[in-house]
PDB file of C-alpha atoms in Angstrom:
ATOM      1  CA  THR L   1     -28.347   2.320  29.380  1.00  0.00           C
ATOM      2  CA  LEU L   2     -31.966   3.359  28.977  1.00  0.00           C
ATOM      3  CA  TRP L   3     -33.898   2.358  25.873  1.00  0.00           C
ATOM      4  CA  HIS L   4     -37.455   2.800  24.607  1.00  0.00           C
ATOM      5  CA  PRO L   5     -38.266  -0.393  22.642  1.00  0.00           C
ATOM      6  CA  ARG L   6     -41.188   1.013  20.670  1.00  0.00           C
ATOM      7  CA  ARG L   7     -39.659   4.373  19.737  1.00  0.00           C
ATOM      8  CA  ARG L   8     -36.105   2.974  19.492  1.00  0.00           C
ATOM      9  CA  ILE L   9     -34.598   5.899  21.353  1.00  0.00           C
ATOM     10  CA  GLY L  10     -32.365   5.838  24.369  1.00  0.00           C
ATOM     11  CA  GLY L  11     -29.176   6.906  25.997  1.00  0.00           C
ATOM     12  CA  MET L  12     -26.291   5.929  28.173  1.00  0.00           C
ATOM     13  CA  CYS L  13     -24.506   7.650  31.011  1.00  0.00           C
ATOM     14  CA  HIS L  14     -21.478   6.975  33.144  1.00  0.00           C
ATOM     15  CA  TYR L  15     -21.942   8.504  36.546  1.00  0.00           C
ATOM     16  CA  MET L  16     -19.134   8.539  39.085  1.00  0.00           C
ATOM     17  CA  LEU L  17     -20.951   9.301  42.360  1.00  0.00           C
ATOM     18  CA  THR L  18     -24.542   9.111  43.547  1.00  0.00           C
ATOM     19  CA  GLU L  19     -25.217  12.779  44.303  1.00  0.00           C
ATOM     20  CA  ARG L  20     -23.845  16.066  45.568  1.00  0.00           C
ATOM     21  CA  LYS L  21     -25.051  19.229  47.221  1.00  0.00           C
ATOM     22  CA  ARG L  22     -25.614  21.252  44.071  1.00  0.00           C
ATOM     23  CA  PRO L  23     -25.362  25.008  44.506  1.00  0.00           C
ATOM     24  CA  ALA L  24     -28.332  26.999  43.227  1.00  0.00           C
ATOM     25  CA  ASN L  25     -28.180  27.936  39.541  1.00  0.00           C
ATOM     26  CA  THR L  26     -25.493  25.336  38.850  1.00  0.00           C
ATOM     27  CA  PRO L  27     -26.071  23.241  35.718  1.00  0.00           C
ATOM     28  CA  LEU L  28     -26.851  19.544  36.107  1.00  0.00           C
ATOM     29  CA  ASP L  29     -23.744  17.368  35.984  1.00  0.00           C
ATOM     30  CA  GLY L  30     -24.044  13.843  34.578  1.00  0.00           C
ATOM     31  CA  ARG L  31     -21.137  12.638  36.713  1.00  0.00           C
ATOM     32  CA  PHE L  32     -23.669  12.347  39.554  1.00  0.00           C
ATOM     33  CA  ALA L  33     -26.432   9.722  39.309  1.00  0.00           C
ATOM     34  CA  SER L  34     -29.165  11.987  40.668  1.00  0.00           C
ATOM     35  CA  GLU L  35     -28.358  14.705  38.135  1.00  0.00           C
ATOM     36  CA  ALA L  36     -27.822  12.306  35.219  1.00  0.00           C
ATOM     37  CA  PHE L  37     -31.262  10.892  35.962  1.00  0.00           C
ATOM     38  CA  GLU L  38     -32.760  14.378  36.044  1.00  0.00           C
ATOM     39  CA  LEU L  39     -31.259  14.992  32.587  1.00  0.00           C
ATOM     40  CA  PHE L  40     -32.820  11.700  31.451  1.00  0.00           C
ATOM     41  CA  LEU L  41     -36.224  12.771  32.797  1.00  0.00           C
ATOM     42  CA  GLN L  42     -35.954  16.056  30.893  1.00  0.00           C
ATOM     43  CA  SER L  43     -35.219  14.135  27.675  1.00  0.00           C
ATOM     44  CA  VAL L  44     -38.089  11.723  28.350  1.00  0.00           C
ATOM     45  CA  SER L  45     -40.482  14.655  28.671  1.00  0.00           C
ATOM     46  CA  ALA L  46     -39.110  16.329  25.539  1.00  0.00           C
ATOM     47  CA  ALA L  47     -39.648  13.072  23.601  1.00  0.00           C
ATOM     48  CA  GLY L  48     -43.262  12.848  24.772  1.00  0.00           C
ATOM     49  CA  THR L  49     -42.632   9.536  26.546  1.00  0.00           C
ATOM     50  CA  ARG L  50     -42.825   8.283  30.135  1.00  0.00           C
ATOM     51  CA  PRO L  51     -39.985   6.772  32.197  1.00  0.00           C
ATOM     52  CA  ALA L  52     -41.828   3.457  32.709  1.00  0.00           C
ATOM     53  CA  GLU L  53     -41.822   2.890  28.925  1.00  0.00           C
ATOM     54  CA  TYR L  54     -38.032   2.441  28.967  1.00  0.00           C
ATOM     55  CA  GLN L  55     -35.873  -0.591  29.688  1.00  0.00           C
ATOM     56  CA  ALA L  56     -32.616  -0.368  31.597  1.00  0.00           C
ATOM     57  CA  LYS L  57     -29.384  -2.294  31.512  1.00  0.00           C
ATOM     58  CA  LEU L  58     -27.009  -1.564  34.372  1.00  0.00           C
ATOM     59  CA  PHE L  59     -23.235  -1.928  34.159  1.00  0.00           C
ATOM     60  CA  GLY L  60     -20.330  -1.043  36.382  1.00  0.00           C
ATOM     61  CA  GLY L  61     -20.026  -0.607  40.086  1.00  0.00           C
ATOM     62  CA  GLY L  62     -16.640  -2.267  40.020  1.00  0.00           C
ATOM     63  CA  ASN L  63     -14.080  -1.703  42.713  1.00  0.00           C
ATOM     64  CA  MET L  64     -11.685   0.591  40.905  1.00  0.00           C
ATOM     65  CA  LEU L  65      -9.876   1.766  44.053  1.00  0.00           C
ATOM     66  CA  GLU L  66      -9.035  -1.589  45.619  1.00  0.00           C
ATOM     67  CA  GLY L  67      -5.844  -1.685  47.589  1.00  0.00           C
ATOM     68  CA  LEU L  68      -5.477   2.030  48.208  1.00  0.00           C
ATOM     69  CA  SER L  69      -4.693   2.725  51.855  1.00  0.00           C
ATOM     70  CA  GLY L  70      -4.906  -0.992  52.586  1.00  0.00           C
ATOM     71  CA  GLY L  71      -8.676  -1.246  52.113  1.00  0.00           C
ATOM     72  CA  THR L  72     -11.522  -0.723  49.728  1.00  0.00           C
ATOM     73  CA  ILE L  73     -13.840   2.185  49.055  1.00  0.00           C
ATOM     74  CA  ASP L  74     -17.462   1.164  48.477  1.00  0.00           C
ATOM     75  CA  ILE L  75     -18.305   3.707  45.758  1.00  0.00           C
ATOM     76  CA  GLY L  76     -19.135   0.974  43.220  1.00  0.00           C
ATOM     77  CA  PRO L  77     -21.702  -0.893  45.314  1.00  0.00           C
ATOM     78  CA  ARG L  78     -23.290   2.400  46.383  1.00  0.00           C
ATOM     79  CA  ASN L  79     -23.573   3.493  42.745  1.00  0.00           C
ATOM     80  CA  VAL L  80     -25.221   0.194  41.777  1.00  0.00           C
ATOM     81  CA  ALA L  81     -27.703   0.363  44.665  1.00  0.00           C
ATOM     82  CA  TYR L  82     -28.542   3.991  43.880  1.00  0.00           C
ATOM     83  CA  GLY L  83     -29.074   3.194  40.193  1.00  0.00           C
ATOM     84  CA  ARG L  84     -31.440   0.368  41.091  1.00  0.00           C
ATOM     85  CA  GLN L  85     -33.350   2.701  43.449  1.00  0.00           C
ATOM     86  CA  LEU L  86     -33.793   5.308  40.709  1.00  0.00           C
ATOM     87  CA  LEU L  87     -35.082   2.678  38.281  1.00  0.00           C
ATOM     88  CA  THR L  88     -37.497   1.219  40.824  1.00  0.00           C
ATOM     89  CA  ALA L  89     -38.776   4.663  41.827  1.00  0.00           C
ATOM     90  CA  HIS L  90     -39.704   5.375  38.192  1.00  0.00           C
ATOM     91  CA  ASN L  91     -41.019   1.877  37.342  1.00  0.00           C
ATOM     92  CA  ILE L  92     -38.280   1.242  34.786  1.00  0.00           C
ATOM     93  CA  SER L  93     -37.638  -2.442  34.068  1.00  0.00           C
ATOM     94  CA  LEU L  94     -34.088  -3.608  34.673  1.00  0.00           C
ATOM     95  CA  VAL L  95     -33.629  -6.243  31.962  1.00  0.00           C
ATOM     96  CA  ALA L  96     -29.912  -7.012  32.364  1.00  0.00           C
ATOM     97  CA  GLU L  97     -26.947  -6.100  34.495  1.00  0.00           C
ATOM     98  CA  HIS L  98     -23.230  -6.787  34.773  1.00  0.00           C
ATOM     99  CA  VAL L  99     -22.069  -5.210  38.036  1.00  0.00           C
ATOM    100  CA  GLY L 100     -19.471  -5.409  40.745  1.00  0.00           C
ATOM    101  CA  GLY L 101     -16.160  -7.156  40.653  1.00  0.00           C
ATOM    102  CA  SER L 102     -12.996  -5.337  39.735  1.00  0.00           C
ATOM    103  CA  GLY L 103     -11.701  -4.062  36.438  1.00  0.00           C
ATOM    104  CA  ARG L 104     -12.879  -1.708  33.738  1.00  0.00           C
ATOM    105  CA  ARG L 105     -15.743  -2.270  31.353  1.00  0.00           C
ATOM    106  CA  LYS L 106     -16.145  -1.055  27.783  1.00  0.00           C
ATOM    107  CA  LEU L 107     -19.649  -0.824  26.341  1.00  0.00           C
ATOM    108  CA  HIS L 108     -21.098  -0.430  22.876  1.00  0.00           C
ATOM    109  CA  PHE L 109     -24.790   0.513  22.845  1.00  0.00           C
ATOM    110  CA  ASP L 110     -26.850   0.153  19.664  1.00  0.00           C
ATOM    111  CA  VAL L 111     -29.750   2.550  20.165  1.00  0.00           C
ATOM    112  CA  SER L 112     -31.621   1.169  17.150  1.00  0.00           C
ATOM    113  CA  SER L 113     -31.908  -2.310  18.732  1.00  0.00           C
ATOM    114  CA  GLY L 114     -31.234  -1.736  22.441  1.00  0.00           C
ATOM    115  CA  ASP L 115     -28.366  -4.250  22.281  1.00  0.00           C
ATOM    116  CA  VAL L 116     -25.305  -3.698  24.430  1.00  0.00           C
ATOM    117  CA  TRP L 117     -21.958  -5.374  23.853  1.00  0.00           C
ATOM    118  CA  LEU L 118     -19.622  -5.579  26.809  1.00  0.00           C
ATOM    119  CA  ALA L 119     -15.868  -6.026  26.988  1.00  0.00           C
ATOM    120  CA  PHE L 120     -14.528  -6.805  30.458  1.00  0.00           C
ATOM    121  CA  PRO L 121     -10.779  -7.345  29.954  1.00  0.00           C
ATOM    122  CA  GLN L 122      -8.899  -8.392  33.080  1.00  0.00           C
ATOM    123  CA  GLY L 123     -12.203  -8.221  34.933  1.00  0.00           C
ATOM    124  CA  ALA L 124     -13.087 -10.505  37.796  1.00  0.00           C
ATOM    125  CA  ASP L 125     -15.969 -11.470  40.062  1.00  0.00           C
ATOM    126  CA  ALA L 126     -18.742  -9.500  38.352  1.00  0.00           C
ATOM    127  CA  ARG L 127     -22.380 -10.491  38.855  1.00  0.00           C
ATOM    128  CA  ILE L 128     -24.302 -11.015  35.615  1.00  0.00           C
ATOM    129  CA  ARG L 129     -28.086 -11.069  35.459  1.00  0.00           C
ATOM    130  CA  SER L 130     -30.262 -11.166  32.382  1.00  0.00           C
ATOM    131  CA  VAL L 131     -34.020 -11.004  32.484  1.00  0.00           C
ATOM    132  CA  ARG L 132     -36.288 -11.576  29.517  1.00  0.00           C
ATOM    133  CA  GLY L 133     -39.216  -9.214  29.570  1.00  0.00           C
TER     134      GLY L 133
END
């Protein structure tokens, strides 16, 4: 989630992979972190704000494919690392995160307050970090 505390605007995305080789003239696709972030930057510009004015809360990166073919696929950890890199590159404060582990997450994001409520049924081994800023 990305939220502007003064303007009380924000958004949320659920990307599946970090990036792709996007063919020319192909619309941005929010299923890819790099393209979802580009859509965010377009909205930031349209709102007359700057990326560093926003706060981020990062969720997900769970191992949803555990046990297939006898191993794990590291998509989740790569997505978390890539999300952190994008935030750092644009000086966006990461104020909370609930990442990793296994199991699905369900989020409710209140754009008026920036609050996020998380349900993590049958979840396990997630790392939780909250930072007051």
